[in-house]
Amino acid sequence: AGFSTALSQTPSISSISSEGREDLQVNQLETQIWIKPDMQKTDVDFSEILNAIQEIAKDVNIFFDELEGVNSPSKDDDSLLHHGNLTSTSDDASRLEVVGEEVPDKNKTNGLYFRDGKCRIDYILVYRKSNPQTEKREVFERNIRAEGLQMEKESSLTNSDIIFVKLHAPWEVLGKYAELMNVRMPFRRKIYYLHRRYKFMNRIEKQISRFRGWLPRKPMKLDKETLPDLEENDCYTAPFSQQRIHHFIIHNKDTFFNNATRSRIVHHILQRVKYEEGKNKIGLNRLLSNGSYEAAFPLHEGSYRSKNSIKTHGAENHRHLLYECWASWGVWYKYQPLDLVRRYFGEKIGLYFAWLGWYTGMLFPAAFIGLFVFLYGVTTLNHCQVSKEVCQATDIIMCPICDKYCPFMRLSDSCIYAKVTHLFDNGATVFFAVFMAVWATVFLEFWKRRRAVIAYDWDLIDWEEEEEEIRPQFEAKYSKKERMNPISGKPEPYQAFADKCSRLIVSASGIFFMICVVIAAVFGIVIYRVVTVSTFAAFKWALIRNNSQVATTGTAVCINFCIIMLLNVVTSETLIIFFTEQPRTESEWENSFTLKMFLFQFVNLNSSTFYIAFFLGRFTGHPGAYLRLINRWRLEECHPSGCLIDLCMQMGIIMVLKQTWNNFMELGYPLIQNWWTRRKLRQEYGTQGKTSFPQWEKDYNLQPMNAYGLFDEYLEMILQFGFTTIFVAAFPLAPLLALLNNIIEIRLDAYKFVTQWRRPLASRAKDIGIWYGILEGIGILSVITNAFVIAVTSDFIPRLVYAYKYGPCAGQGEAGQKCMVGYVNASLSVFLVSDFENRSEPTSNGSEFSGSPLKYCRYRDYRDPPHSPVPYGYTLQFWHVLAARLAFIIVFEHLVFCIKHLISYLIPDLPKDLRDRMRREKYLIQEMMYEAELERLQKERKERKKNGKSYHNEWP
């Protein structure tokens, strides 16, 4: 019976592989073990070897536990005791402790334990005595004690009205709820063996290792000596079970569950404790929303600073270790300790930093290729025929770009702008656009593989989200209608289909209204550009007067950035929360809020860029027949060198300003708030006051994590990903700017989580959620926009048509620089000055160029001359260019989409070696559980024989 029970309760596959041991495999079933390839086989009893290894591992663990229990000579009052000093408060734990062990005085003063120095604080609740919700709190706390949690209260040292409720979960409570929550814990250490290899392969490996010894060590890897030996990384894991507790590795019941797991279990209990009679009067979240409690958070593990060096004295605690190895600016070039981040902050935050690190690493090739495209433009600048002709065109007089105040100008005056345009619009631009479209697909496909490895290493393969609770807002609104939940079988509030559709329509209408507000803001920017270009052209300062169009673009971009940030602050979160429908659960609400917020932010950030890329200078008409806005303002024209320079300025300024502002708000705002709090404490209690505060007081004075969790962090990076891919053909340096920002962003976020924020609750997640679908949508949009940027915004297609059809090499199949001779003159049309409208006629007659009034001026377009049968009609070259542009868009999109789908098909979501490891370990776990159960039955049989009890037909 015991054997069949053990097999029926065999856990699902999962283990955590340690770094650097991928070439080793677990083999527990072999009775013949190869120690070295050149040694002979030795027949041994595997059970004896297994018992010996377990005893050695046990001794090693006891040794490490004792090392962790040694007090460091640090004099910092904020430092933590190591995990080895923890003592159990339960009766069962006494079997695992040294009899007569005294509680160190440090436990009583560091603010991490109860007053007795034994019970570790797992969770903190904060409320004010003046709050009227006293009865609800008393019922809630009484039910907390009924669940088995231990409680202790203490008033604040700075404000007697603030009360801290300290909660501790004993071993019995942790074991009970860990089993209910299916918390996976280590139950057997991995045993590694080396493959048998031939002598020839050994010699090759020796030579390779000798060659590697000459090379410098990898500087980006973290020092393994400073990182703790996380036990679960070298153990198989299984859902915790009290009936099979003898299977799990338990050296100390107080340290078996780490702090993050303990706080997660306590939070799980608090979410299910009633505070008032009634079927829905339950949970800590409702008490936080109605103000019964002011705050609820787990504690940090002590100070993140130490007076002693981590290299000589080691880390005081995991927070100190994270600060030194992750959040410090001195380790900006090193890999992130993701396992430690996951252990301290939980899988959800760990996945965010894993994705951010993966995204940053994938930006390296994109930034390198983008920089190469830019440098290619720099090196070929002197050989560009188009910029040469522009700089030498002193006899070509261009028509004014605005009404009245704008003067006639020589084409050679735009020489600098023509050269700058060539830096971004050259022969390598198309290649880079294709590369970035493929890069976006490769990034997402390989992230899926990386996520699978992380999910396997972090025991997330078989994890499924629990049945979520109903949101209090949904419950309050739809409590009158109920229906049975098909999963739990309990009645719950129900939203009718008609009501759901009506709210969805209202929500969609609200988002559409907000997008219209953004478009109206862009319309205001367009009017500003139209009006100010004439104002700057009549400015007194010659510098601004001669560069009126650049001044207009620069100021318009800055004003646009201010409007973007204003709309984000004033309208985004408040209105989107108002227009978000009432989903049933918190995750549904988060997905709905995320999608709507992203749509608004994306349109708000990129609407002006879309206008400059695809509408600026496209619908202006021609001299003598300009199209006007509200029949008043003449639409803005492109610079004689093209519109790409305006798009580059828009992207560069917006990207730099937004990233700088985001970094300041993410770190500067919490720093200023925490500094102000520390300043007030110093004024009241002196410089030594804060050091004597307990840990819960220090954490309470930190800033709470954003109410929307990781939303702001993800949103910032997703918008940056859009900037990096959507218009990358016009600004190849965007990946480089994104890479530099992300290197800083990782350390800023790490510093913020470790030092400036309260410790967030460790929560689990299998992936990045709805953000992955948004990334895929941006990848598809980037292909379309880059096709239009190359075909419409840049001059790539007109130059190509001229080289093959109208240039000196027409019909020869060549398209070099020699084939571009005469392109500038062919791309300009002639206009008769006397045909100007009265309101468009410039104040000067152009006599300063030739001594007599100008008769003709030139403008960018493909139109017939004024004396042709159809004056100012489109030429045949215009239609050829238009057809080539449409053909290029179709061919480019289909080609890139085919490449993207081919790459998606060829790259499997799960690496083959990971799939093999999962299958093998599933088999090994079953065998281990069988052996452990068999060993237990044999021990029971021996004990019965010793006691003189024997039964017939025993097995085994």
Short mmCIF file of C-alpha atoms in Angstrom, two decimals, residues 19 64 67-68 82 217 221-230 309-318 320-321 324-325 334 337 340:
data_model
loop_
_atom_site.label_atom_id
_atom_site.label_comp_id
_atom_site.label_asym_id
_atom_site.label_seq_id
_atom_site.Cartn_x
_atom_site.Cartn_y
_atom_site.Cartn_z
CA GLU A 19 25.12 27.18 -13.86
CA PHE A 64 27.69 25.66 5.74
CA LEU A 67 29.44 29.04 8.85
CA GLU A 68 26.32 31.11 8.24
CA HIS A 82 22.72 35.00 9.02
CA ARG A 217 38.84 35.38 -17.51
CA LYS A 221 30.66 36.78 -14.93
CA LEU A 222 30.01 37.29 -11.24
CA ASP A 223 32.47 36.00 -8.67
CA LYS A 224 31.07 32.68 -7.51
CA GLU A 225 32.73 33.05 -4.11
CA THR A 226 30.56 36.05 -3.23
CA LEU A 227 27.28 34.41 -4.24
CA PRO A 228 25.55 32.09 -1.77
CA ASP A 229 25.16 28.42 -2.54
CA LEU A 230 21.43 28.35 -3.20
CA SER A 309 34.06 44.88 2.69
CA ILE A 310 32.05 42.07 1.16
CA LYS A 311 35.29 40.54 -0.17
CA THR A 312 36.86 40.17 3.27
CA HIS A 313 33.87 39.71 5.60
CA GLY A 314 31.20 38.42 3.24
CA ALA A 315 27.66 39.67 2.81
CA GLU A 316 25.61 40.59 5.87
CA ASN A 317 22.40 39.39 4.22
CA HIS A 318 20.87 38.86 0.80
CA HIS A 320 23.51 43.55 1.08
CA LEU A 321 24.65 40.93 -1.42
CA GLU A 324 27.02 44.83 -3.98
CA CYS A 325 26.60 42.35 -6.86
CA LYS A 334 28.47 42.12 -15.17
CA PRO A 337 22.41 37.33 -10.38
CA LEU A 340 19.32 35.61 -6.16
#
